[in-house]
Amino acid sequence: MIKAILHEACLSMTGNKLRSFLTTLGIIIGVCAVVMMVAAGQTVQNIIQERFVAMGSKLLIIRSQRLRTAVRKSEPMTSITLDDALALKRLNGIDVVAPVLSASAQAVNGSRNWQVSILGTTPDYMKTANWELERGRMLNEQDIRRGTSNVVIGHEVMTELFPYEDALGQTFRIKKQPFKIVGILKEKGSSTGGANQDASVMMPLKTVQQRFNRYAKLNAINHMAVKFVETEDLNIIEQRITRFLRARHKLGDDDPDDFRIHNIAEFVENIKLIGTVLAILLAAIASISLVVGSIGIVNMMLVSVTERTREIGIRKALGAPNDWIMLQFLFEAILISMIGSIIGLVLGVGLSQLGGYIYDTKVPFSLWPVVLSFTVAIVVGVVSGVFPAYKAMKLDPIEALRYQ
Amino acid sequence: MSVIEIKNVCKTYYMDGGMKQNVLKGVNLTVEKSEFVSIMGPSGSGKSTFMNILGCLDRPTSGKYFLGGKQVSGMSDDELAHIRNRMIGFVFQGFNLLMRRTLTDNVALPLIYDNRLTKEEELARAKEMLKLVGLARFADRFPNQISGGMQQRVAIARALVNNPEMILADEPTGNLDSKTSDEIMTFFQQLNKEQGITIVLVTHEPDVAQYAKRLVRIVDGNIEYDGDVKTYMEQQK
């Protein structure tokens, strides 16, 4: 019997193609929007994940925690030293340690000047910060050992100081001291945590100590970026570093830490959460159009019942039982929303992949919009079909036959 | 065994405000197999109500109705639907075909409501019926592509498709010109004579009623005349 009812429902649907199509359109747009919004949300999440996790999840930043007010003027503002960094490098599970001594200064080239952040470090810093060289070379061991005045500059520094000429190999000044550009970093745009790469001037740590820092003999550094090996657990490595540094700084059991370990994983988790919330929000907005689409089905089915009153009368006179009439209308509604869902799904997936292609981004394809849209199709079909179907069932055949 | 046996059937409508209207006031009627009966009556006589009861579209307020030996007067909606499907072939004034279906699908329509045949058997049976009414070559056309007379013949094919106990025709020529009316009525006569099909015809036109052998005239909720058509016609002259 179900097969026969389905057959009748299909014939009724194909009998009025335009109307069926227009009704289906509502569901098509709804499902398509949901699928696309979910895909967009997931893409954003993935991009965030790629950008941060690649550089961040195995990265720790250790900063000095000594309060400004607690120090006498002659003491350095920072409690961690280059020696700490060198010692930490030998600790079990640590991959790379990049000590950083930073300062802010005006870079000058003739009449042009630009505010830059000076980053005194080692070539290892590149490994922790995911920075890439555009041209020239990176600082090398010799630069580090000797404290040369070779520097690698950010993109913005290059364009501001040398707008009309090739910056590579040129010399500019910071606090009247000349520096030679040996490398230029790739443009990265606004920075995500850590230094703004584009406005950085990267030079050997020793050079910063000797030329800009008053506390050179104390070997103090601002912070260090630590990258630990893949297999280590974040919490365990944090505990290990804490124990190690407390021992090195000879802190008593009651003394607070004089440094602070920032992990990017937490930050990444937060960003990921924002991405998830964004995805849900987008999907919620898109579902509104799905709701509108299903109201369209209710409307169409109600009109259809009125329009087909006579047909219902004929069918009843010829012996259609009540549940037959009811199921026929219900199946019609379900079929329409199912077909709409399938088309919407295909269209949504297709368009989001096309969007990904145009913007050169990988758009993930996940299964749950498929499951979702079919669930929605059946629910929408049943919900929007029940009332009109019930109305059709309740029609009196005598009245219905008289209907013109 | 009688096809129709109606005993003291009454139908009362209750209006808003408590008014009672007795539309049928104790009607008795017996129709035997292979009879051709016309039911006539002026409008408002209760003729339509009587036809609805005969067609199992409505239930009598009181009295008994046996159709093919089964008492149908106390049945539920779905049981009545089943009876209509198996025992009665309807032919309406307005043809009542489904416009967006082919003639074959239209004729096969009653078959889909009882699950005895496969889809192929249903369509084969429908085509057989179309052949009987001489429209086999229009099997895949739609109702709006053929004339009114042809449409009515399709309706007759549909009425016959389930081998009913009787055909109930409600003003079957009302929408047709006189020449086509003639054709349709002759066809009914032929069906009755050659295949022994019981036909109950409801009409208000004496010319149409004459094709039957027996006439039942309802006036004011009662049967006023029940007998030979020709005798009645002669009385009227």
XYZ file of C-alpha atoms in Angstrom:
641
model
C 0.000 0.000 0.000
C 2.847 2.383 0.930
C 4.330 1.850 -2.506
C 1.038 2.715 -4.187
C 0.636 5.856 -2.048
C 4.178 6.929 -2.838
C 3.496 6.406 -6.515
C 0.382 8.596 -6.307
C 2.283 11.263 -4.359
C 5.003 11.306 -7.020
C 2.438 11.625 -9.803
C 0.727 14.512 -7.996
C 4.036 16.245 -7.520
C 5.178 15.877 -11.109
C 1.659 16.808 -12.237
C 2.237 20.404 -11.199
C 5.905 20.886 -11.839
C 6.102 24.647 -11.474
C 4.360 24.728 -8.130
C 6.374 21.812 -6.810
C 9.582 23.466 -7.967
C 8.757 26.811 -6.365
C 7.947 25.120 -3.090
C 11.083 23.031 -3.290
C 13.046 26.220 -3.907
C 12.408 27.383 -0.354
C 13.918 24.223 1.040
C 16.739 24.290 -1.519
C 17.764 27.772 -0.442
C 17.404 26.918 3.225
C 19.477 23.753 3.136
C 21.992 25.321 0.771
C 22.439 28.253 3.145
C 22.888 26.001 6.154
C 25.410 23.804 4.370
C 27.357 26.803 3.089
C 27.366 28.582 6.426
C 28.527 25.454 8.215
C 31.252 25.025 5.613
C 32.256 28.672 6.005
C 32.382 28.319 9.784
C 34.472 25.196 9.553
C 36.807 26.797 7.058
C 37.390 29.712 9.401
C 38.052 27.272 12.227
C 40.485 25.334 10.104
C 42.352 28.443 9.042
C 42.657 29.523 12.652
C 43.827 26.082 13.618
C 46.374 25.923 10.832
C 47.814 29.338 11.577
C 48.045 28.885 15.320
C 48.488 25.227 15.916
C 51.279 24.898 13.406
C 53.356 27.412 15.275
C 51.778 27.413 18.654
C 50.739 24.209 20.209
C 54.247 23.095 21.139
C 55.391 26.579 22.005
C 55.876 28.247 25.385
C 56.887 31.805 26.111
C 58.687 32.370 29.378
C 58.624 35.937 30.653
C 60.049 37.604 33.674
C 57.530 38.144 36.433
C 59.368 40.522 38.738
C 57.190 43.485 39.528
C 58.455 46.923 38.626
C 57.648 48.349 42.050
C 59.579 45.648 43.834
C 62.891 46.479 42.263
C 65.390 49.065 43.055
C 66.255 51.352 40.236
C 69.653 49.901 39.603
C 68.281 46.375 39.176
C 67.206 45.117 35.778
C 63.514 44.796 35.069
C 63.897 41.230 34.162
C 64.766 38.173 36.159
C 65.545 35.657 33.454
C 68.932 35.611 31.848
C 70.649 34.354 28.769
C 72.246 31.717 30.971
C 68.790 30.456 31.910
C 68.027 30.079 28.237
C 71.238 28.238 27.481
C 70.724 25.928 30.462
C 67.104 25.278 29.574
C 68.141 24.122 26.146
C 69.745 21.063 27.728
C 66.598 20.126 29.656
C 64.899 16.888 28.640
C 62.093 17.332 26.092
C 63.100 20.823 24.955
C 63.672 21.255 21.260
C 64.524 24.901 20.702
C 65.082 27.819 23.046
C 65.235 31.295 21.578
C 66.198 34.033 24.049
C 64.825 37.441 23.137
C 66.039 40.821 24.232
C 63.793 43.479 22.813
C 63.749 47.214 22.621
C 61.819 49.870 20.800
C 63.593 52.506 18.769
C 63.516 54.845 15.805
C 65.139 53.508 12.630
C 66.513 56.215 10.333
C 67.484 56.288 6.671
C 68.382 59.776 5.590
C 65.230 61.862 5.962
C 62.966 58.837 6.505
C 62.376 57.240 9.868
C 60.138 54.551 11.317
C 59.367 53.182 14.777
C 60.614 49.579 14.925
C 60.819 46.836 17.504
C 64.314 45.568 17.895
C 64.489 41.883 18.459
C 67.774 40.584 19.715
C 67.786 36.875 19.351
C 69.307 33.830 17.699
C 68.389 32.200 14.372
C 66.377 29.672 16.421
C 63.747 32.354 16.851
C 62.619 31.723 13.275
C 61.749 28.145 14.241
C 59.593 29.211 17.162
C 57.751 32.059 15.534
C 57.063 30.549 12.125
C 58.676 33.456 10.397
C 59.856 33.067 6.853
C 62.564 34.824 4.894
C 61.600 36.532 1.655
C 65.045 37.444 0.375
C 68.647 37.544 1.537
C 69.834 35.362 4.368
C 69.109 34.721 8.007
C 71.478 35.742 10.783
C 74.125 33.051 11.111
C 76.250 31.613 13.922
C 79.041 34.028 13.161
C 76.714 37.036 13.517
C 75.508 35.682 16.840
C 78.949 34.915 18.195
C 80.519 38.180 17.185
C 77.549 40.451 17.723
C 77.724 41.919 14.208
C 75.582 44.765 12.980
C 73.874 42.600 10.356
C 70.091 42.691 10.594
C 67.029 41.033 9.095
C 64.120 43.443 8.707
C 60.341 43.127 8.456
C 58.446 44.034 5.332
C 57.014 47.245 6.683
C 60.438 48.459 7.779
C 61.703 47.851 4.264
C 58.913 49.751 2.524
C 59.035 52.658 4.965
C 62.798 53.155 4.946
C 63.584 52.158 1.374
C 60.485 52.852 -0.693
C 62.325 53.447 -3.966
C 65.362 51.201 -3.857
C 66.341 47.652 -3.073
C 66.814 47.497 0.673
C 68.953 44.369 0.652
C 72.570 45.251 1.412
C 71.673 48.812 2.412
C 72.601 50.433 5.664
C 70.360 52.422 8.026
C 70.782 53.777 11.541
C 69.274 53.184 14.928
C 70.449 55.574 17.649
C 73.132 56.776 15.295
C 74.609 53.317 14.881
C 74.714 51.767 11.419
C 73.098 48.398 10.619
C 73.366 46.419 7.432
C 70.355 44.643 5.960
C 71.195 41.036 5.084
C 67.670 39.615 4.908
C 64.046 40.659 4.486
C 61.124 38.792 6.018
C 57.969 37.838 4.181
C 55.026 40.124 4.723
C 52.689 38.600 7.251
C 50.096 41.248 8.007
C 48.857 41.885 11.504
C 50.550 39.701 14.027
C 48.880 37.156 16.232
C 50.491 37.265 19.664
C 54.171 38.005 19.970
C 56.006 40.682 18.069
C 54.732 42.359 14.941
C 56.927 40.748 12.378
C 56.479 43.409 9.721
C 57.794 46.168 11.990
C 60.668 44.152 13.430
C 64.368 44.518 13.079
C 65.980 41.262 14.005
C 69.627 41.331 15.102
C 72.044 39.213 17.137
C 71.229 39.112 20.828
C 74.757 40.165 21.685
C 74.438 43.280 19.506
C 71.350 44.440 21.430
C 73.060 43.731 24.714
C 76.126 45.694 23.775
C 74.568 48.660 22.027
C 71.135 49.261 23.560
C 70.976 47.541 26.902
C 72.312 49.010 30.099
C 72.278 45.669 31.847
C 74.459 43.789 29.427
C 76.741 42.482 32.107
C 73.771 40.889 33.914
C 72.934 38.925 30.761
C 69.231 39.719 31.242
C 66.709 38.937 28.511
C 63.045 39.912 28.140
C 61.627 36.549 27.350
C 62.414 33.293 25.705
C 60.448 31.265 23.238
C 60.628 27.562 23.972
C 59.590 24.861 21.564
C 59.276 21.402 23.044
C 59.291 18.060 21.248
C 56.080 16.653 19.745
C 55.757 13.763 22.144
C 55.870 15.786 25.351
C 52.747 16.723 27.263
C 52.250 20.449 27.759
C 51.518 20.280 31.486
C 54.401 17.974 32.274
C 56.871 20.132 30.381
C 55.547 23.255 32.121
C 56.065 21.627 35.497
C 59.541 20.483 34.521
C 60.546 23.982 33.369
C 59.079 25.555 36.510
C 61.057 23.193 38.791
C 64.210 23.774 36.792
C 64.010 27.564 36.781
C 63.009 27.788 40.472
C 66.058 25.712 41.327
C 68.281 27.875 39.148
C 66.921 31.078 40.685
C 67.335 29.560 44.173
C 63.759 30.336 45.171
C 62.547 29.109 48.564
C 59.413 26.985 48.911
C 57.289 30.014 49.842
C 58.660 32.379 47.207
C 56.437 33.037 44.195
C 57.751 32.266 40.736
C 59.821 35.125 39.328
C 58.853 34.140 35.789
C 55.721 33.233 34.013
C 55.091 30.552 31.410
C 52.568 31.471 28.761
C 51.354 28.674 26.584
C 49.794 29.319 23.245
C 47.681 26.178 23.411
C 45.266 27.885 25.780
C 45.088 30.853 23.512
C 44.507 28.588 20.540
C 41.720 26.803 22.431
C 40.039 30.146 23.021
C 40.361 31.138 19.403
C 38.980 27.767 18.364
C 36.044 28.298 20.670
C 35.358 31.627 18.978
C 35.440 29.797 15.650
C 32.952 27.217 16.902
C 30.606 29.867 18.244
C 30.889 31.682 14.922
C 30.027 28.505 13.017
C 26.993 27.845 15.208
C 25.867 31.435 14.841
C 26.136 31.289 11.054
C 24.230 28.001 10.965
C 21.548 29.470 13.218
C 21.075 32.450 10.927
C 20.891 30.159 7.919
C 18.316 27.947 9.630
C 15.941 30.877 9.617
C 15.707 30.553 5.863
C 15.044 26.852 6.341
C 12.150 27.692 8.639
C 10.799 30.139 6.062
C 11.139 27.409 3.442
C 9.131 24.972 5.492
C 6.405 27.530 6.059
C 6.310 27.679 2.250
C 5.582 23.962 2.171
C 2.785 24.307 4.709
C 1.304 27.093 2.633
C 1.592 25.159 -0.599
C 0.074 22.030 0.883
C -2.826 23.991 2.345
C -3.489 25.662 -0.990
C -3.137 22.310 -2.625
C -5.756 20.751 -0.354
C -8.227 23.503 -1.181
C -7.389 23.423 -4.852
C -7.702 19.674 -4.971
C -10.871 19.427 -2.899
C -12.678 17.947 -5.854
C -9.894 15.466 -6.495
C -10.054 14.390 -2.871
C -13.825 13.987 -3.263
C -13.364 11.840 -6.349
C -10.766 9.703 -4.632
C -12.936 9.245 -1.578
C -15.991 8.397 -3.688
C -13.957 5.828 -5.552
C -13.044 4.180 -2.288
C -9.915 5.811 -0.897
C -9.730 5.163 2.846
C -9.034 8.145 5.111
C -5.479 7.153 5.968
C -4.732 6.764 2.262
C -5.688 10.391 1.603
C -3.785 11.552 4.657
C -0.631 9.643 3.778
C -0.718 10.794 0.181
C -0.584 14.435 1.236
C 1.960 13.719 3.947
C 4.215 11.872 1.514
C 3.929 14.727 -0.956
C 5.180 17.166 1.664
C 8.001 14.835 2.694
C 9.004 14.166 -0.907
C 9.132 17.860 -1.702
C 11.272 18.659 1.303
C 13.489 15.613 0.657
C 14.103 16.571 -2.946
C 14.699 20.157 -1.839
C 17.206 18.946 0.728
C 19.111 16.824 -1.744
C 19.335 19.618 -4.292
C 20.161 22.141 -1.553
C 22.849 19.853 -0.199
C 24.465 19.286 -3.576
C 24.250 22.992 -4.366
C 25.578 24.003 -0.953
C 28.521 21.624 -1.107
C 29.217 22.604 -4.708
C 29.075 26.349 -4.039
C 31.212 26.155 -0.930
C 33.817 24.091 -2.768
C 33.688 26.622 -5.602
C 34.165 29.413 -3.069
C 37.117 27.543 -1.638
C 38.547 27.184 -5.114
C 38.112 30.880 -5.888
C 39.695 31.998 -2.618
C 42.277 29.254 -2.769
C 41.267 27.820 0.566
C 40.584 24.241 1.448
C 36.907 23.947 2.406
C 36.267 20.854 4.486
C 33.474 18.479 3.562
C 31.858 16.982 6.603
C 29.111 14.444 6.926
C 26.980 16.094 9.505
C 25.298 18.664 7.218
C 24.160 15.677 5.157
C 22.666 13.973 8.182
C 21.262 17.283 9.358
C 19.582 18.182 6.097
C 17.914 14.781 5.787
C 16.679 14.935 9.330
C 15.428 18.433 8.686
C 13.767 17.298 5.458
C 11.790 14.584 7.168
C 10.906 16.697 10.166
C 9.909 19.652 7.994
C 7.958 17.363 5.678
C 6.043 15.737 8.491
C 5.440 18.933 10.426
C 4.363 20.922 7.392
C 2.401 18.028 5.917
C 0.404 16.841 8.911
C -2.029 19.706 9.183
C -2.926 19.959 5.479
C -3.069 16.164 5.249
C -5.428 16.034 8.200
C -7.577 18.689 6.558
C -7.712 16.651 3.374
C -8.642 13.527 5.276
C -11.498 15.235 7.084
C -13.197 16.439 3.907
C -16.691 15.126 3.395
C -16.826 13.388 -0.003
C -20.288 14.761 -0.818
C -19.213 18.328 -0.105
C -15.912 17.810 -1.873
C -17.596 16.467 -5.011
C -19.879 19.470 -5.118
C -16.868 21.842 -4.889
C -16.170 23.619 -8.151
C -30.619 -12.118 -4.494
C -31.378 -8.454 -4.737
C -28.594 -6.026 -5.399
C -30.256 -3.259 -3.420
C -32.641 -3.731 -0.573
C -33.729 -0.593 1.214
C -36.120 -0.847 4.120
C -37.862 2.141 5.608
C -34.911 4.498 5.182
C -35.256 7.959 6.698
C -32.868 10.870 6.592
C -33.282 13.796 8.908
C -31.138 16.924 8.935
C -30.907 19.063 12.018
C -30.544 22.713 11.213
C -28.885 25.352 13.346
C -31.390 26.484 15.918
C -32.968 23.085 16.407
C -35.063 22.956 13.220
C -35.607 19.439 11.919
C -35.946 18.610 8.260
C -37.104 15.178 7.177
C -35.652 14.713 3.729
C -36.450 11.022 3.302
C -39.525 9.730 5.053
C -39.341 5.945 5.117
C -38.325 4.858 1.642
C -38.512 1.205 0.571
C -36.844 -0.005 -2.606
C -35.607 -3.301 -3.981
C -33.501 -3.543 -7.119
C -32.740 -6.952 -8.601
C -29.650 -7.960 -10.490
C -29.453 -6.741 -14.103
C -32.164 -4.155 -13.644
C -31.928 -0.694 -15.220
C -33.659 1.792 -12.933
C -34.105 5.530 -13.351
C -34.648 7.657 -10.300
C -36.420 10.923 -11.008
C -37.735 13.704 -8.924
C -37.934 17.489 -8.820
C -35.187 19.380 -7.045
C -35.615 19.418 -3.293
C -37.447 16.112 -3.399
C -34.698 14.221 -1.551
C -33.459 12.626 -4.737
C -29.823 13.667 -4.189
C -29.866 12.552 -0.563
C -31.302 9.226 -1.656
C -28.570 8.876 -4.264
C -25.858 9.655 -1.694
C -27.230 6.940 0.554
C -27.444 4.509 -2.358
C -23.842 5.356 -3.204
C -22.708 4.773 0.391
C -21.467 8.361 0.568
C -23.950 9.055 3.348
C -25.715 7.050 6.045
C -29.454 6.898 6.696
C -30.715 8.291 9.995
C -32.825 5.193 10.406
C -33.774 2.154 8.360
C -31.725 -0.539 6.750
C -29.746 -0.711 3.532
C -28.436 -4.005 2.166
C -26.096 -3.793 -0.787
C -25.285 -7.138 -2.409
C -26.620 -8.825 0.697
C -24.410 -6.842 3.104
C -25.903 -4.441 5.551
C -24.067 -1.168 4.960
C -26.232 1.196 6.994
C -24.130 0.940 10.164
C -20.657 0.911 8.685
C -17.697 3.187 9.505
C -16.169 5.655 7.015
C -13.423 3.289 5.944
C -15.768 0.312 5.663
C -18.045 2.420 3.462
C -15.038 3.454 1.391
C -14.260 -0.198 0.878
C -17.862 -0.926 -0.143
C -17.826 1.989 -2.602
C -14.588 0.732 -4.027
C -15.696 -2.881 -4.521
C -19.421 -2.692 -5.161
C -20.302 0.621 -6.729
C -19.180 2.188 -9.977
C -19.814 5.925 -10.002
C -20.543 7.990 -13.096
C -20.941 11.699 -12.355
C -22.427 14.602 -14.241
C -19.098 16.460 -14.356
C -17.139 13.320 -15.355
C -14.825 13.886 -12.376
C -11.656 12.675 -13.975
C -8.255 13.692 -12.621
C -7.026 16.266 -15.124
C -3.310 15.704 -14.662
C -3.475 11.961 -15.120
C -3.639 9.912 -18.287
C -6.862 8.137 -19.180
C -5.283 4.820 -18.189
C -4.302 6.183 -14.771
C -7.802 7.583 -14.341
C -9.454 4.287 -15.137
C -7.026 2.420 -12.874
C -7.688 4.771 -9.939
C -10.230 2.583 -8.063
C -7.882 -0.385 -8.363
C -5.094 1.240 -6.374
C -7.315 1.467 -3.301
C -7.673 -2.264 -2.975
C -4.484 -4.143 -3.011
C -5.433 -7.091 -5.137
C -3.456 -6.382 -8.288
C 0.106 -5.426 -9.106
C 0.728 -2.108 -10.857
C 1.131 -3.875 -14.215
C -2.082 -5.834 -13.746
C -3.890 -2.648 -12.779
C -2.762 -0.851 -15.932
C -3.576 -3.876 -18.097
C -7.068 -4.024 -16.578
C -7.527 -0.278 -17.137
C -6.530 -0.619 -20.787
C -8.970 -3.494 -21.183
C -11.754 -1.256 -19.886
C -10.739 1.570 -22.203
C -10.974 -0.892 -25.059
C -14.476 -1.840 -23.936
C -15.604 1.794 -24.167
C -13.803 2.168 -27.496
C -11.029 4.539 -26.346
C -8.039 2.182 -26.341
C -6.058 4.381 -28.683
C -6.360 7.393 -26.355
C -4.933 5.490 -23.378
C -2.032 7.908 -22.869
C -3.971 11.104 -23.497
C -5.134 13.440 -20.763
C -8.828 14.168 -20.093
C -8.622 17.732 -21.442
C -7.423 16.395 -24.769
C -10.644 14.522 -25.547
C -14.316 15.494 -25.936
C -16.923 15.488 -23.170
C -18.604 12.383 -24.504
C -15.289 10.582 -24.544
C -14.563 11.748 -21.013
C -17.844 10.305 -19.861
C -16.984 7.018 -21.507
C -13.677 7.054 -19.629
C -15.680 7.586 -16.448
C -17.833 4.592 -17.346
C -14.697 2.523 -17.930
C -13.487 3.639 -14.491
C -16.829 2.676 -12.959
C -16.606 -0.796 -14.471
C -12.978 -1.490 -13.679
C -13.607 -3.097 -10.287
C -16.505 -5.324 -11.433
C -19.036 -3.548 -9.226
C -22.452 -4.821 -8.135
C -24.021 -1.805 -9.765
C -23.312 1.393 -11.622
C -24.669 4.510 -9.999
C -24.949 7.292 -12.567
C -25.786 10.793 -11.329
C -27.065 12.963 -14.205
C -24.514 11.369 -16.552
C -25.706 13.371 -19.565
C -26.137 16.706 -17.802
C -23.009 18.197 -19.360
C -23.454 16.691 -22.812
C -25.284 17.735 -25.972
C -28.276 15.690 -27.035
C -26.469 13.642 -29.659
C -23.694 12.631 -27.286
C -26.294 12.042 -24.554
C -27.934 9.613 -26.863
C -24.686 7.779 -27.449
C -23.906 7.517 -23.757
C -27.391 6.328 -22.870
C -27.340 3.782 -25.651
C -24.038 2.571 -24.300
C -25.556 2.166 -20.832
C -28.428 0.233 -22.350
C -26.003 -1.987 -24.189
C -23.996 -2.659 -21.021
C -27.192 -3.557 -19.218
C -28.491 -5.851 -21.931
C -25.291 -7.533 -23.044
C -23.423 -7.818 -19.781
C -26.280 -7.815 -17.326
C -24.847 -4.918 -15.329
C -27.201 -3.366 -12.798
C -27.586 0.351 -13.438
C -29.212 2.972 -11.245
C -29.556 6.281 -13.042
C -30.473 9.516 -11.333
C -31.828 12.213 -13.664
C -34.409 14.911 -13.942
C -34.846 14.581 -17.702
C -37.666 12.290 -18.824
C -35.891 11.710 -22.168
C -32.910 10.242 -20.376
C -35.018 8.294 -17.913
C -36.733 6.528 -20.806
C -33.657 4.466 -21.562
C -34.317 2.496 -18.366
C -36.996 -0.116 -17.930
C -38.123 0.863 -14.482
C -38.787 4.279 -13.056
C -38.737 5.358 -9.435
C -40.083 8.817 -8.827
C -39.392 10.540 -5.552
C -41.451 13.481 -4.453
C -41.182 15.165 -1.089
C -39.157 12.406 0.545
C -41.447 9.566 -0.518
C -41.560 7.237 -3.486
C -44.499 8.450 -5.478
C -44.217 6.094 -8.415
C -42.367 2.795 -8.860
C -43.016 0.894 -12.086
C -42.542 0.661 -15.814
C -41.097 3.745 -17.518
C -43.405 3.627 -20.515
C -46.532 3.343 -18.394
C -45.493 6.440 -16.453
C -44.669 8.401 -19.583
C -47.996 7.595 -21.111
C -49.773 8.690 -17.947
C -48.059 12.045 -18.231
C -49.214 12.694 -21.780
